[in-house]
Amino acid sequence: MIFEGGRELFSFEQSVSYLNHGSFGAVPAPVREAHRGFLDEVDRNPMRFARLLPGRVDEVRARLARYVGADPARSALVVNATTATATVLHTLSSLVRPEHEILTTDHAYNAVLTALDRLRARTGVRVRVVHIPLTAGDDEVVERIMDGVRPGVTQLAIVDHVAAATAKLFPVTRIAAEMRAAGVPLLVDAAHVPGMLDTDVEAIGADFWTGNFHKWGFAPRGTALLTVAPQWVDRIEPLVVSHADPDGFPRSIEHQGTRDVTAWLAAPAGLDLLDSLGRDRVRAYAVAVAEYAQSVLAEALGVDRPHPGDGVSMRVVRLPGSVVSDEQSGAALRTRIAEELGVEVNVNPWEDGGLLRVSGHVYVTGVDAQRLADGLPGLLRSAAA
């Protein structure tokens, strides 16, 4: 299994099989060149660059927002989905009380859970984490989440579109409709969605939506979008106050003095490359090679293959035994796989064990997947010894 010319677009070490696109993305050479051009331009005349910057940012914001079906006037460029979530929680921090709750699921990104812990310590707000089984269907997912809502008490729900640790696809449009009916604001963490799945942010109808373009959208790292519903435009508060604060959203969120935003300016080059390769072709291949990797890994380990949902180009397999019990042991195993097998993957604790996650993209081949499947059983035996 191979996407012709896919590997040549990137600068990976030849000795490495990179099956972890989901963590940090990978920037293709043409996009790096575009980014480098903006970096060079800054230093040729920083003042002229600064004068041109607001208009350029407006253009990029509009391009990225249209790509995901969001309203550019209610969207802001941010560094990543974690920053977007922090911005939303910062805005809500003066509104929540100890008698209130924020709801999320046990699939939530670790940094989001950490941010909620900090908000809880600062405000006293309670955090309700709903368990969603890995194999739960859409009806069960919606039912479990809504069973956790307490009208008048739940002040915010945070739900992934595609969960980072488990790769599970959530029915966010259905969840958003239920939350609206219950009067509960919803933040959709769609960190992995731009470039992976077709989406229509306006049709989802969440109060807040955020997605990274530096993963599946081929943008340079540090490029994401935050979109807010009309009722939140005048209420959203930046994490850092700048000269642009009087301008209001989105410039108050985007402008922070000497922050390097050249990655944002190069983001359209990533979307252009995706279009030139063929979006549907890229997505179909990414899903197929991720599915193949999951298949050969599950066979090698003798475990089941959970299906995350249609169109998701990440897959997980359960790791046998108790090799992974927490974040530290997961990181240790991830490092061993990289150093001893030459394969980069992601490993996360889940329930009473661990999940190994693989990602598919145009530079991943069936050989990469087989390399991991051949070496992993022996490595796990030695790790458990």
Short mmCIF file of C-alpha atoms in Angstrom, two decimals, residues 1 19-23 134 162-169 192 196-197 216 283-298 301 303-319 344-348 354-361 364 369 372 376:
data_model
loop_
_atom_site.label_atom_id
_atom_site.label_comp_id
_atom_site.label_asym_id
_atom_site.label_seq_id
_atom_site.Cartn_x
_atom_site.Cartn_y
_atom_site.Cartn_z
CA MET A 1 0.00 0.00 0.00
CA LEU A 19 2.64 6.74 12.27
CA ASN A 20 1.83 9.68 14.55
CA HIS A 21 0.54 12.44 12.31
CA GLY A 22 -2.23 13.10 14.82
CA SER A 23 0.07 14.54 17.47
CA LEU A 134 -15.08 2.91 23.23
CA VAL A 162 -12.66 13.15 16.89
CA ALA A 163 -11.08 12.26 20.23
CA ALA A 164 -7.29 12.42 20.36
CA ALA A 165 -6.57 9.46 22.63
CA THR A 166 -9.26 7.09 21.37
CA ALA A 167 -9.85 8.33 17.79
CA LYS A 168 -13.59 8.01 18.45
CA LEU A 169 -15.93 10.03 16.23
CA HIS A 192 -8.31 16.76 14.23
CA MET A 196 -9.57 14.96 7.83
CA LEU A 197 -13.35 15.28 7.57
CA TRP A 216 -4.60 17.17 8.64
CA ARG A 283 -8.55 11.13 2.71
CA ALA A 284 -9.44 7.75 1.25
CA TYR A 285 -5.80 6.66 1.29
CA ALA A 286 -5.22 7.96 4.83
CA VAL A 287 -8.23 6.04 6.12
CA ALA A 288 -7.26 2.87 4.25
CA VAL A 289 -3.65 2.80 5.45
CA ALA A 290 -4.70 3.56 9.05
CA GLU A 291 -7.23 0.75 8.86
CA TYR A 292 -4.58 -1.59 7.46
CA ALA A 293 -2.18 -0.68 10.26
CA GLN A 294 -4.87 -1.36 12.84
CA SER A 295 -5.65 -4.68 11.20
CA VAL A 296 -2.09 -6.04 11.19
CA LEU A 297 -1.48 -4.77 14.74
CA ALA A 298 -4.67 -6.33 16.07
CA LEU A 301 -1.48 -8.77 19.35
CA VAL A 303 -6.97 -8.06 20.14
CA ASP A 304 -10.18 -6.61 18.71
CA ARG A 305 -10.33 -3.68 16.29
CA PRO A 306 -12.65 -0.89 17.50
CA HIS A 307 -14.05 1.19 14.66
CA PRO A 308 -13.86 4.93 15.43
CA GLY A 309 -16.32 6.09 12.78
CA ASP A 310 -16.40 6.70 9.04
CA GLY A 311 -13.71 8.92 7.59
CA VAL A 312 -11.41 8.90 10.63
CA SER A 313 -7.80 8.37 9.59
CA MET A 314 -6.60 7.38 13.06
CA ARG A 315 -7.04 3.95 14.62
CA VAL A 316 -6.38 2.46 18.03
CA VAL A 317 -5.67 -1.01 19.37
CA ARG A 318 -5.88 -2.07 22.99
CA LEU A 319 -2.56 -3.03 24.49
CA GLU A 344 6.64 6.81 15.99
CA VAL A 345 3.17 6.22 17.46
CA ASN A 346 1.03 7.58 20.26
CA VAL A 347 0.23 5.65 23.45
CA ASN A 348 -2.34 6.69 26.04
CA GLY A 354 -3.62 1.41 27.28
CA LEU A 355 -4.39 2.31 23.70
CA LEU A 356 -1.83 2.51 20.93
CA ARG A 357 -2.89 4.97 18.23
CA VAL A 358 -1.69 5.00 14.63
CA SER A 359 -2.39 7.67 12.03
CA GLY A 360 -2.61 7.32 8.28
CA HIS A 361 -1.48 9.87 5.74
CA VAL A 364 2.56 6.17 5.45
CA ALA A 369 2.53 -0.69 9.49
CA LEU A 372 5.38 -2.06 13.81
CA LEU A 376 5.62 -4.80 18.84
#
